[in-house]
Amino acid sequence: MAATEDHPNSRSAIRWFDNEHPGLRRFWHPVAATGDIDGDGPHPVRLLGEDFVIARLMGEWTAFPTTCPHRLAPLSAGSVVGDTLQCGYHGWCFDSVGTCVHIPALGYEASVPPTAHLKPPKINAIAEKYGLVWVAMEDPATPIPEIPEWDDDGFGLAVIPTQTWQASAGQMADNFLDVAHFPFTHLGTIGDPDDLEVAEYNVEKFRWGFSSVHRHSSKVLADATGGETESFTTFDRTMTFRCDAPHHVRLHIDYGDDGNLVLMFFHQPVDVGHTTLYCFALAENIADGRMQPEDHIAFQAEVGREDRELLEQLVRKAVPLDPGVETHTRADKTTVALRRLLSEVATMAGVPVE
Ligand code: FES
Ligand SMILES: [Fe+2]
C-alpha cells in the first residue's frame, strides 16, 4: 500500500499500526471459532490480508491454499473425506501436506501430474485452544494467552456470537481497555452519567503486556438492560484489565456479592478494514445457576453494539504510534500503554528468529 499521508490507511515507518502490520506475523491470532465451522471444515480464512483455507484432517487443523490447481475452484467449497481434503468440483483429494493422492476421473492406478499438488500457504503454526483455531504466520514471539478460569468449575461459559467490525484490532483493543468512555458511549447500558471523573490509577508493565486496576460506578444489571432511563441504581465494581501482545484483552470484573466475571476479547486482524471479534464471558453466576449464558450474551451484545457504532465511524483504521498525533491525559494510561505495546510489536517486523 502506498504510504501517502492523505490516504486514510497510509502507513509510514511505524507511525500507524493497522491490521496488516508485518509485526503481527510474529504473534498468534484466532482465525475461526470451531462452533462456527461445519464439522471438520473446510473453512475460508483471511488473516492480515492473506487468504487460505483450514480443515481438520485426522484431528489436526491444517492450512491449505484457497484454490484447487485443476480448475481453480475454491477449496473452501470442498469437504473432508477420510484423511484428505476433497475438492467439491471434480473430487481431487489432497492429504495434510497438500499432496494430491487421488484424481477420481483417472482411477486409482493412474499417476498424478506433479502440478496437481498444492503449495501449502506460508504459515508457521496452527493450533486449537478455547474453542478457537489459532494461527501464527511466523515463529510466534509469545504463547497463546492463558485463561485460568477456563478449566475452573466455579465459572460458567457464555460465548458471544462471532462478529466482524469495520475497525482495526488495535482500535478495538483500545476501546475495550478504555476507562473514560463508559458514561458516554455506554449511557444506554452500564454507563453512570454521574461517574465522569476517572480516579487515579496505575499501569503495571510486564514482558509483552500490561495490566491495570480501575474502580468505577456502573448501573446494576437490571437497569443496564433497560435503556436510558431517568431512575436507576448503581454500584461500585472493580475492573482488572490485562493486555497481552499483540492485542488480546482480558477484563476481570469483581461484582462483590454478585461474584466475578471474566471477559475475553480476542481479535482476528482480517485485513486493513476489518476485524473479527471472538468474545466470551466466564462468570461465577452462570456456574451457580443465578444467570443463564443467554443473559450474558444479550447484555454483552448490547454493550458491544454501542462500542461498534462509535468505532466504525473512525475514518482511519489504524492506531497512531507517534504520541504527538493524539492528545493523551492521565485518564488514558491503559490506552497509552497499548500504544507502547503495539510499538514493541511493530519492532518485531523483520527481526530474525533466534
Ligand atoms: S477444480 Fe478441483 S478437482 Fe477440478
Ligand atoms: Fe466500551
mmCIF file of C-alpha atoms and ligand atoms in Angstrom:
data_model
loop_
_atom_site.group_PDB
_atom_site.id
_atom_site.type_symbol
_atom_site.label_atom_id
_atom_site.label_comp_id
_atom_site.label_asym_id
_atom_site.label_seq_id
_atom_site.Cartn_x
_atom_site.Cartn_y
_atom_site.Cartn_z
ATOM 1 C CA MET A 1 0.000 0.000 0.000
ATOM 2 C CA ALA A 2 1.297 3.449 -0.882
ATOM 3 C CA ALA A 3 2.283 5.415 2.222
ATOM 4 C CA THR A 4 0.690 8.727 1.295
ATOM 5 C CA GLU A 5 -0.430 10.967 4.151
ATOM 6 C CA ASP A 6 -3.870 11.670 2.643
ATOM 7 C CA HIS A 7 -4.836 8.006 2.363
ATOM 8 C CA PRO A 8 -6.949 7.028 5.385
ATOM 9 C CA ASN A 9 -4.822 3.941 5.996
ATOM 10 C CA SER A 10 -1.440 5.121 4.864
ATOM 11 C CA ARG A 11 1.493 3.750 6.849
ATOM 12 C CA SER A 12 4.875 5.322 7.090
ATOM 13 C CA ALA A 13 7.658 3.751 9.173
ATOM 14 C CA ILE A 14 5.940 2.608 12.404
ATOM 15 C CA ARG A 15 3.761 5.695 12.933
ATOM 16 C CA TRP A 16 0.489 3.882 12.249
ATOM 17 C CA PHE A 17 -0.415 0.387 13.327
ATOM 18 C CA ASP A 18 -3.047 -1.312 11.196
ATOM 19 C CA ASN A 19 -4.308 -4.869 10.718
ATOM 20 C CA GLU A 20 -1.661 -5.724 8.121
ATOM 21 C CA HIS A 21 1.356 -4.505 10.050
ATOM 22 C CA PRO A 22 4.170 -7.033 9.440
ATOM 23 C CA GLY A 23 4.933 -7.135 13.198
ATOM 24 C CA LEU A 24 1.667 -9.067 13.643
ATOM 25 C CA ARG A 25 3.120 -12.032 11.737
ATOM 26 C CA ARG A 26 5.111 -13.000 14.866
ATOM 27 C CA PHE A 27 2.021 -13.500 17.091
ATOM 28 C CA TRP A 28 -0.861 -15.946 17.447
ATOM 29 C CA HIS A 29 -4.242 -14.842 16.102
ATOM 30 C CA PRO A 30 -7.629 -16.555 16.280
ATOM 31 C CA VAL A 31 -8.948 -17.309 12.776
ATOM 32 C CA ALA A 32 -12.178 -19.190 13.480
ATOM 33 C CA ALA A 33 -14.452 -20.450 16.238
ATOM 34 C CA THR A 34 -14.866 -24.202 15.949
ATOM 35 C CA GLY A 35 -18.549 -23.688 16.798
ATOM 36 C CA ASP A 36 -18.914 -21.637 13.595
ATOM 37 C CA ILE A 37 -17.377 -24.380 11.410
ATOM 38 C CA ASP A 38 -19.421 -27.213 9.980
ATOM 39 C CA GLY A 39 -17.655 -30.355 11.285
ATOM 40 C CA ASP A 40 -14.021 -30.501 10.220
ATOM 41 C CA GLY A 41 -14.378 -27.817 7.544
ATOM 42 C CA PRO A 42 -13.032 -26.712 5.162
ATOM 43 C CA HIS A 43 -13.395 -23.107 6.235
ATOM 44 C CA PRO A 44 -12.122 -19.981 4.419
ATOM 45 C CA VAL A 45 -9.844 -17.644 6.420
ATOM 46 C CA ARG A 46 -8.484 -14.171 5.805
ATOM 47 C CA LEU A 47 -5.727 -13.095 8.201
ATOM 48 C CA LEU A 48 -3.510 -9.992 7.903
ATOM 49 C CA GLY A 49 -4.919 -9.566 4.386
ATOM 50 C CA GLU A 50 -3.916 -13.092 3.285
ATOM 51 C CA ASP A 51 -6.377 -15.810 2.278
ATOM 52 C CA PHE A 52 -6.166 -19.528 2.961
ATOM 53 C CA VAL A 53 -8.394 -22.437 3.924
ATOM 54 C CA ILE A 54 -8.345 -24.554 7.074
ATOM 55 C CA ALA A 55 -9.627 -28.089 7.567
ATOM 56 C CA ARG A 56 -9.227 -30.698 10.315
ATOM 57 C CA LEU A 57 -7.587 -33.856 8.990
ATOM 58 C CA MET A 58 -7.085 -36.766 11.370
ATOM 59 C CA GLY A 59 -7.870 -34.455 14.296
ATOM 60 C CA GLU A 60 -5.284 -31.798 13.377
ATOM 61 C CA TRP A 61 -6.052 -28.412 11.853
ATOM 62 C CA THR A 62 -4.205 -27.909 8.579
ATOM 63 C CA ALA A 63 -3.897 -24.875 6.301
ATOM 64 C CA PHE A 64 -4.440 -25.168 2.534
ATOM 65 C CA PRO A 65 -4.231 -22.634 -0.288
ATOM 66 C CA THR A 66 -7.521 -21.115 -1.429
ATOM 67 C CA THR A 67 -7.818 -22.757 -4.857
ATOM 68 C CA CYS A 68 -7.589 -26.168 -6.435
ATOM 69 C CA PRO A 69 -4.854 -26.496 -9.114
ATOM 70 C CA HIS A 70 -7.258 -28.266 -11.526
ATOM 71 C CA ARG A 71 -9.886 -25.647 -12.435
ATOM 72 C CA LEU A 72 -9.162 -23.198 -9.642
ATOM 73 C CA ALA A 73 -12.314 -23.997 -7.686
ATOM 74 C CA PRO A 74 -12.319 -22.685 -4.109
ATOM 75 C CA LEU A 75 -11.163 -25.443 -1.789
ATOM 76 C CA SER A 76 -13.463 -23.994 0.872
ATOM 77 C CA ALA A 77 -16.303 -25.479 -1.219
ATOM 78 C CA GLY A 78 -14.887 -28.991 -0.784
ATOM 79 C CA SER A 79 -15.214 -31.426 2.088
ATOM 80 C CA VAL A 80 -13.117 -33.584 4.383
ATOM 81 C CA VAL A 81 -13.220 -37.180 3.165
ATOM 82 C CA GLY A 82 -11.266 -39.700 5.198
ATOM 83 C CA ASP A 83 -7.845 -38.219 5.869
ATOM 84 C CA THR A 84 -7.968 -35.903 2.844
ATOM 85 C CA LEU A 85 -9.493 -32.623 1.721
ATOM 86 C CA GLN A 86 -11.578 -33.303 -1.379
ATOM 87 C CA CYS A 87 -12.275 -30.564 -3.942
ATOM 88 C CA GLY A 88 -16.005 -30.111 -4.478
ATOM 89 C CA TYR A 89 -15.739 -29.751 -8.275
ATOM 90 C CA HIS A 90 -14.132 -32.971 -9.631
ATOM 91 C CA GLY A 91 -13.206 -34.676 -6.370
ATOM 92 C CA TRP A 92 -9.414 -34.436 -6.375
ATOM 93 C CA CYS A 93 -8.132 -35.432 -2.924
ATOM 94 C CA PHE A 94 -5.270 -33.759 -1.036
ATOM 95 C CA ASP A 95 -3.528 -35.033 2.084
ATOM 96 C CA SER A 96 -2.356 -32.946 5.050
ATOM 97 C CA VAL A 97 0.813 -31.774 3.294
ATOM 98 C CA GLY A 98 -1.027 -30.885 0.078
ATOM 99 C CA THR A 99 -0.073 -33.943 -1.948
ATOM 100 C CA CYS A 100 -2.765 -34.845 -4.488
ATOM 101 C CA VAL A 101 -3.340 -38.508 -3.653
ATOM 102 C CA HIS A 102 -6.326 -39.279 -5.897
ATOM 103 C CA ILE A 103 -7.925 -37.996 -9.119
ATOM 104 C CA PRO A 104 -11.245 -39.886 -9.404
ATOM 105 C CA ALA A 105 -11.584 -39.320 -13.172
ATOM 106 C CA LEU A 106 -8.299 -41.207 -13.744
ATOM 107 C CA GLY A 107 -8.913 -44.133 -11.414
ATOM 108 C CA TYR A 108 -6.777 -45.429 -8.568
ATOM 109 C CA GLU A 109 -3.886 -46.784 -10.646
ATOM 110 C CA ALA A 110 -3.144 -43.567 -12.603
ATOM 111 C CA SER A 111 -0.158 -41.391 -11.888
ATOM 112 C CA VAL A 112 -0.841 -37.834 -10.706
ATOM 113 C CA PRO A 113 0.702 -34.899 -12.600
ATOM 114 C CA PRO A 114 3.344 -33.093 -10.490
ATOM 115 C CA THR A 115 1.457 -29.790 -10.818
ATOM 116 C CA ALA A 116 -1.621 -31.369 -9.205
ATOM 117 C CA HIS A 117 -0.118 -30.991 -5.743
ATOM 118 C CA LEU A 118 -0.926 -27.995 -3.548
ATOM 119 C CA LYS A 119 1.634 -25.455 -2.393
ATOM 120 C CA PRO A 120 0.876 -25.068 1.326
ATOM 121 C CA PRO A 121 0.397 -21.454 2.479
ATOM 122 C CA LYS A 122 3.308 -19.921 4.391
ATOM 123 C CA ILE A 123 2.110 -20.455 7.938
ATOM 124 C CA ASN A 124 4.342 -21.256 10.893
ATOM 125 C CA ALA A 125 1.870 -22.840 13.303
ATOM 126 C CA ILE A 126 -1.793 -23.715 13.719
ATOM 127 C CA ALA A 127 -3.473 -24.850 16.945
ATOM 128 C CA GLU A 128 -6.831 -25.162 18.686
ATOM 129 C CA LYS A 129 -7.467 -23.613 22.112
ATOM 130 C CA TYR A 130 -10.559 -22.209 23.894
ATOM 131 C CA GLY A 131 -12.815 -23.366 21.049
ATOM 132 C CA LEU A 132 -10.832 -21.239 18.604
ATOM 133 C CA VAL A 133 -8.408 -22.120 15.822
ATOM 134 C CA TRP A 134 -5.232 -20.035 16.141
ATOM 135 C CA VAL A 135 -2.593 -19.266 13.510
ATOM 136 C CA ALA A 136 0.885 -17.727 13.696
ATOM 137 C CA MET A 137 2.227 -16.703 10.300
ATOM 138 C CA GLU A 138 5.848 -16.706 11.545
ATOM 139 C CA ASP A 139 7.603 -18.143 14.617
ATOM 140 C CA PRO A 140 5.456 -16.716 17.471
ATOM 141 C CA ALA A 141 7.193 -14.461 19.999
ATOM 142 C CA THR A 142 4.664 -15.295 22.738
ATOM 143 C CA PRO A 143 2.322 -18.207 23.554
ATOM 144 C CA ILE A 144 -1.483 -18.084 23.253
ATOM 145 C CA PRO A 145 -2.670 -16.287 26.436
ATOM 146 C CA GLU A 146 -3.609 -18.399 29.463
ATOM 147 C CA ILE A 147 -7.141 -18.206 30.889
ATOM 148 C CA PRO A 148 -7.048 -19.834 34.375
ATOM 149 C CA GLU A 149 -10.870 -19.732 34.694
ATOM 150 C CA TRP A 150 -11.355 -21.821 31.509
ATOM 151 C CA ASP A 151 -10.960 -25.124 33.391
ATOM 152 C CA ASP A 152 -12.381 -23.812 36.682
ATOM 153 C CA ASP A 153 -15.764 -25.379 37.541
ATOM 154 C CA GLY A 154 -16.610 -22.251 39.513
ATOM 155 C CA PHE A 155 -17.015 -20.342 36.243
ATOM 156 C CA GLY A 156 -19.633 -20.938 33.526
ATOM 157 C CA LEU A 157 -19.128 -20.049 29.876
ATOM 158 C CA ALA A 158 -21.158 -17.743 27.632
ATOM 159 C CA VAL A 159 -19.942 -17.419 24.033
ATOM 160 C CA ILE A 160 -20.897 -14.136 22.391
ATOM 161 C CA PRO A 161 -21.674 -14.675 18.663
ATOM 162 C CA THR A 162 -18.710 -14.047 16.359
ATOM 163 C CA GLN A 163 -18.880 -10.672 14.633
ATOM 164 C CA THR A 164 -16.758 -8.665 12.217
ATOM 165 C CA TRP A 165 -16.315 -4.920 12.779
ATOM 166 C CA GLN A 166 -15.090 -2.269 10.372
ATOM 167 C CA ALA A 167 -12.223 -1.244 12.636
ATOM 168 C CA SER A 168 -8.668 -2.365 13.290
ATOM 169 C CA ALA A 169 -7.892 -4.851 16.061
ATOM 170 C CA GLY A 170 -5.734 -2.186 17.738
ATOM 171 C CA GLN A 171 -8.669 0.227 17.803
ATOM 172 C CA MET A 172 -10.966 -2.414 19.266
ATOM 173 C CA ALA A 173 -8.449 -3.332 21.987
ATOM 174 C CA ASP A 174 -8.036 0.401 22.608
ATOM 175 C CA ASN A 175 -11.775 0.644 23.194
ATOM 176 C CA PHE A 176 -12.009 -2.417 25.453
ATOM 177 C CA LEU A 177 -9.139 -1.037 27.604
ATOM 178 C CA ASP A 178 -10.561 2.493 27.807
ATOM 179 C CA VAL A 179 -11.728 3.572 31.300
ATOM 180 C CA ALA A 180 -13.124 7.019 30.427
ATOM 181 C CA HIS A 181 -15.819 6.181 27.864
ATOM 182 C CA PHE A 182 -18.453 4.360 29.969
ATOM 183 C CA PRO A 183 -20.697 7.342 30.916
ATOM 184 C CA PHE A 184 -20.785 8.462 27.280
ATOM 185 C CA THR A 185 -20.585 5.535 24.862
ATOM 186 C CA HIS A 186 -22.432 3.227 27.276
ATOM 187 C CA LEU A 187 -25.070 5.564 28.655
ATOM 188 C CA GLY A 188 -27.713 3.152 27.382
ATOM 189 C CA THR A 189 -26.288 0.189 29.287
ATOM 190 C CA ILE A 190 -23.641 0.247 32.035
ATOM 191 C CA GLY A 191 -22.703 3.959 31.965
ATOM 192 C CA ASP A 192 -23.387 6.025 35.095
ATOM 193 C CA PRO A 193 -23.802 9.669 33.954
ATOM 194 C CA ASP A 194 -22.697 10.886 37.414
ATOM 195 C CA ASP A 195 -19.393 8.976 37.329
ATOM 196 C CA LEU A 196 -17.432 11.102 34.883
ATOM 197 C CA GLU A 197 -14.114 11.518 36.638
ATOM 198 C CA VAL A 198 -11.529 8.742 36.352
ATOM 199 C CA ALA A 199 -9.808 8.107 39.680
ATOM 200 C CA GLU A 200 -6.024 7.966 39.753
ATOM 201 C CA TYR A 201 -4.784 4.539 38.640
ATOM 202 C CA ASN A 202 -1.586 2.865 37.576
ATOM 203 C CA VAL A 203 -0.470 0.517 34.836
ATOM 204 C CA GLU A 204 1.844 -2.383 35.558
ATOM 205 C CA LYS A 205 4.058 -3.304 32.638
ATOM 206 C CA PHE A 206 5.427 -6.774 32.076
ATOM 207 C CA ARG A 207 7.132 -8.519 29.165
ATOM 208 C CA TRP A 208 4.768 -8.391 26.169
ATOM 209 C CA GLY A 209 1.858 -6.942 28.094
ATOM 210 C CA PHE A 210 0.469 -4.827 30.910
ATOM 211 C CA SER A 211 -2.296 -4.768 33.494
ATOM 212 C CA SER A 212 -4.262 -2.168 35.409
ATOM 213 C CA VAL A 213 -6.908 -1.985 38.153
ATOM 214 C CA HIS A 214 -9.746 0.516 37.942
ATOM 215 C CA ARG A 215 -12.756 1.121 40.212
ATOM 216 C CA HIS A 216 -15.832 2.820 38.888
ATOM 217 C CA SER A 217 -19.579 3.106 39.271
ATOM 218 C CA SER A 218 -21.802 1.064 36.969
ATOM 219 C CA LYS A 219 -25.538 0.587 36.636
ATOM 220 C CA VAL A 220 -26.877 -2.629 38.167
ATOM 221 C CA LEU A 221 -27.692 -5.215 35.555
ATOM 222 C CA ALA A 222 -31.473 -4.794 35.778
ATOM 223 C CA ASP A 223 -31.114 -1.079 34.981
ATOM 224 C CA ALA A 224 -28.329 -1.616 32.463
ATOM 225 C CA THR A 225 -30.654 -3.636 30.260
ATOM 226 C CA GLY A 226 -33.493 -1.126 30.490
ATOM 227 C CA GLY A 227 -32.082 1.525 28.150
ATOM 228 C CA GLU A 228 -31.545 5.198 29.014
ATOM 229 C CA THR A 229 -33.901 5.623 31.972
ATOM 230 C CA GLU A 230 -34.144 8.511 34.439
ATOM 231 C CA SER A 231 -34.024 6.329 37.530
ATOM 232 C CA PHE A 232 -31.504 3.587 38.023
ATOM 233 C CA THR A 233 -29.350 2.014 40.696
ATOM 234 C CA THR A 234 -25.569 1.963 40.575
ATOM 235 C CA PHE A 235 -22.846 0.113 42.412
ATOM 236 C CA ASP A 236 -19.052 0.172 42.509
ATOM 237 C CA ARG A 237 -17.208 -2.521 40.617
ATOM 238 C CA THR A 238 -13.510 -3.261 40.320
ATOM 239 C CA MET A 239 -12.160 -3.900 36.849
ATOM 240 C CA THR A 240 -8.766 -5.509 36.305
ATOM 241 C CA PHE A 241 -7.558 -5.118 32.737
ATOM 242 C CA ARG A 242 -4.843 -7.160 31.148
ATOM 243 C CA CYS A 243 -3.493 -6.865 27.644
ATOM 244 C CA ASP A 244 -1.201 -9.454 26.051
ATOM 245 C CA ALA A 245 0.612 -8.778 22.805
ATOM 246 C CA PRO A 246 -0.385 -8.042 20.235
ATOM 247 C CA HIS A 247 -3.894 -7.005 21.336
ATOM 248 C CA HIS A 248 -5.561 -9.770 23.353
ATOM 249 C CA VAL A 249 -7.668 -8.186 26.102
ATOM 250 C CA ARG A 250 -8.831 -9.753 29.356
ATOM 251 C CA LEU A 251 -11.203 -7.904 31.668
ATOM 252 C CA HIS A 252 -11.844 -9.280 35.157
ATOM 253 C CA ILE A 253 -14.793 -7.627 36.893
ATOM 254 C CA ASP A 254 -15.374 -8.075 40.622
ATOM 255 C CA TYR A 255 -19.091 -7.587 41.227
ATOM 256 C CA GLY A 256 -18.813 -8.010 45.000
ATOM 257 C CA ASP A 257 -21.700 -10.184 46.239
ATOM 258 C CA ASP A 258 -22.616 -10.982 42.623
ATOM 259 C CA GLY A 259 -19.301 -12.744 42.094
ATOM 260 C CA ASN A 260 -16.630 -12.467 39.423
ATOM 261 C CA LEU A 261 -16.852 -12.165 35.678
ATOM 262 C CA VAL A 262 -14.018 -12.583 33.157
ATOM 263 C CA LEU A 263 -14.482 -11.199 29.656
ATOM 264 C CA MET A 264 -12.047 -12.218 26.926
ATOM 265 C CA PHE A 265 -11.692 -10.214 23.731
ATOM 266 C CA PHE A 266 -9.670 -11.989 21.041
ATOM 267 C CA HIS A 267 -9.218 -10.230 17.708
ATOM 268 C CA GLN A 268 -8.607 -11.603 14.238
ATOM 269 C CA PRO A 269 -6.981 -8.874 12.118
ATOM 270 C CA VAL A 270 -8.746 -9.839 8.880
ATOM 271 C CA ASP A 271 -7.469 -7.043 6.645
ATOM 272 C CA VAL A 272 -6.909 -3.312 6.919
ATOM 273 C CA GLY A 273 -10.608 -2.522 7.172
ATOM 274 C CA HIS A 274 -11.971 -5.469 9.173
ATOM 275 C CA THR A 275 -11.512 -7.312 12.457
ATOM 276 C CA THR A 276 -13.387 -10.383 13.637
ATOM 277 C CA LEU A 277 -14.092 -10.403 17.359
ATOM 278 C CA TYR A 278 -14.236 -13.610 19.401
ATOM 279 C CA CYS A 279 -15.606 -12.670 22.802
ATOM 280 C CA PHE A 280 -16.662 -14.857 25.677
ATOM 281 C CA ALA A 281 -17.678 -14.446 29.266
ATOM 282 C CA LEU A 282 -16.686 -16.734 32.135
ATOM 283 C CA ALA A 283 -18.982 -16.000 35.049
ATOM 284 C CA GLU A 284 -19.460 -17.385 38.547
ATOM 285 C CA ASN A 285 -23.165 -16.545 38.382
ATOM 286 C CA ILE A 286 -23.539 -18.908 35.396
ATOM 287 C CA ALA A 287 -21.815 -21.762 37.255
ATOM 288 C CA ASP A 288 -24.028 -21.320 40.334
ATOM 289 C CA GLY A 289 -27.189 -21.003 38.232
ATOM 290 C CA ARG A 290 -28.120 -17.420 39.135
ATOM 291 C CA MET A 291 -27.761 -16.320 35.493
ATOM 292 C CA GLN A 292 -28.060 -18.081 32.191
ATOM 293 C CA PRO A 293 -25.434 -17.814 29.433
ATOM 294 C CA GLU A 294 -28.154 -16.210 27.251
ATOM 295 C CA ASP A 295 -28.446 -13.323 29.754
ATOM 296 C CA HIS A 296 -24.731 -12.544 29.432
ATOM 297 C CA ILE A 297 -24.823 -12.944 25.660
ATOM 298 C CA ALA A 298 -27.713 -10.484 25.236
ATOM 299 C CA PHE A 299 -26.131 -7.973 27.609
ATOM 300 C CA GLN A 300 -22.619 -8.111 26.098
ATOM 301 C CA ALA A 301 -24.073 -7.909 22.597
ATOM 302 C CA GLU A 302 -25.776 -4.639 23.525
ATOM 303 C CA VAL A 303 -22.665 -3.158 25.182
ATOM 304 C CA GLY A 304 -20.626 -4.227 22.144
ATOM 305 C CA ARG A 305 -23.147 -2.647 19.780
ATOM 306 C CA GLU A 306 -22.577 0.725 21.490
ATOM 307 C CA ASP A 307 -18.787 0.414 21.062
ATOM 308 C CA ARG A 308 -19.052 -0.784 17.489
ATOM 309 C CA GLU A 309 -21.380 2.028 16.436
ATOM 310 C CA LEU A 310 -18.798 4.589 17.515
ATOM 311 C CA LEU A 311 -15.619 2.786 16.415
ATOM 312 C CA GLU A 312 -16.829 2.128 12.887
ATOM 313 C CA GLN A 313 -17.097 5.893 12.398
ATOM 314 C CA LEU A 314 -13.325 6.370 12.847
ATOM 315 C CA VAL A 315 -12.120 7.012 9.317
ATOM 316 C CA ARG A 316 -8.555 5.793 9.689
ATOM 317 C CA LYS A 317 -8.487 2.087 10.547
ATOM 318 C CA ALA A 318 -5.231 2.218 12.489
ATOM 319 C CA VAL A 319 -3.734 3.288 15.834
ATOM 320 C CA PRO A 320 -1.102 6.038 15.718
ATOM 321 C CA LEU A 321 2.161 5.082 17.383
ATOM 322 C CA ASP A 322 3.544 8.608 17.329
ATOM 323 C CA PRO A 323 2.418 10.169 20.663
ATOM 324 C CA GLY A 324 2.103 13.576 19.019
ATOM 325 C CA VAL A 325 -0.755 12.501 16.739
ATOM 326 C CA GLU A 326 -3.325 12.316 19.578
ATOM 327 C CA THR A 327 -3.807 14.148 22.896
ATOM 328 C CA HIS A 328 -3.304 11.997 25.991
ATOM 329 C CA THR A 329 -4.379 12.678 29.599
ATOM 330 C CA ARG A 330 -3.815 10.920 32.944
ATOM 331 C CA ALA A 331 -7.160 9.135 32.384
ATOM 332 C CA ASP A 332 -5.692 7.396 29.323
ATOM 333 C CA LYS A 333 -2.890 5.373 30.919
ATOM 334 C CA THR A 334 -4.172 1.988 29.734
ATOM 335 C CA THR A 335 -4.574 3.106 26.155
ATOM 336 C CA VAL A 336 -1.190 4.845 26.154
ATOM 337 C CA ALA A 337 0.276 1.545 27.405
ATOM 338 C CA LEU A 338 -1.414 -0.201 24.460
ATOM 339 C CA ARG A 339 0.300 2.161 22.030
ATOM 340 C CA ARG A 340 3.668 1.370 23.648
ATOM 341 C CA LEU A 341 2.928 -2.357 23.393
ATOM 342 C CA LEU A 342 1.957 -2.030 19.723
ATOM 343 C CA SER A 343 5.229 -0.148 19.159
ATOM 344 C CA GLU A 344 7.063 -3.164 20.599
ATOM 345 C CA VAL A 345 5.069 -5.464 18.318
ATOM 346 C CA ALA A 346 5.941 -3.239 15.372
ATOM 347 C CA THR A 347 9.628 -3.680 16.084
ATOM 348 C CA MET A 348 9.205 -7.457 15.690
ATOM 349 C CA ALA A 349 8.749 -6.982 11.952
ATOM 350 C CA GLY A 350 11.841 -8.243 10.240
ATOM 351 C CA VAL A 351 13.546 -9.304 13.486
ATOM 352 C CA PRO A 352 15.257 -12.634 12.777
ATOM 353 C CA VAL A 353 14.131 -15.652 14.748
ATOM 354 C CA GLU A 354 16.743 -16.538 17.399
HETATM 355 S S1 FES B 1 -11.391 -27.878 -9.772
HETATM 356 FE FE1 FES B 1 -10.807 -29.061 -8.081
HETATM 357 S S2 FES B 1 -10.986 -31.082 -8.782
HETATM 358 FE FE2 FES B 1 -11.461 -29.894 -10.522
HETATM 359 FE FE FE B 2 -16.880 0.067 25.573
#
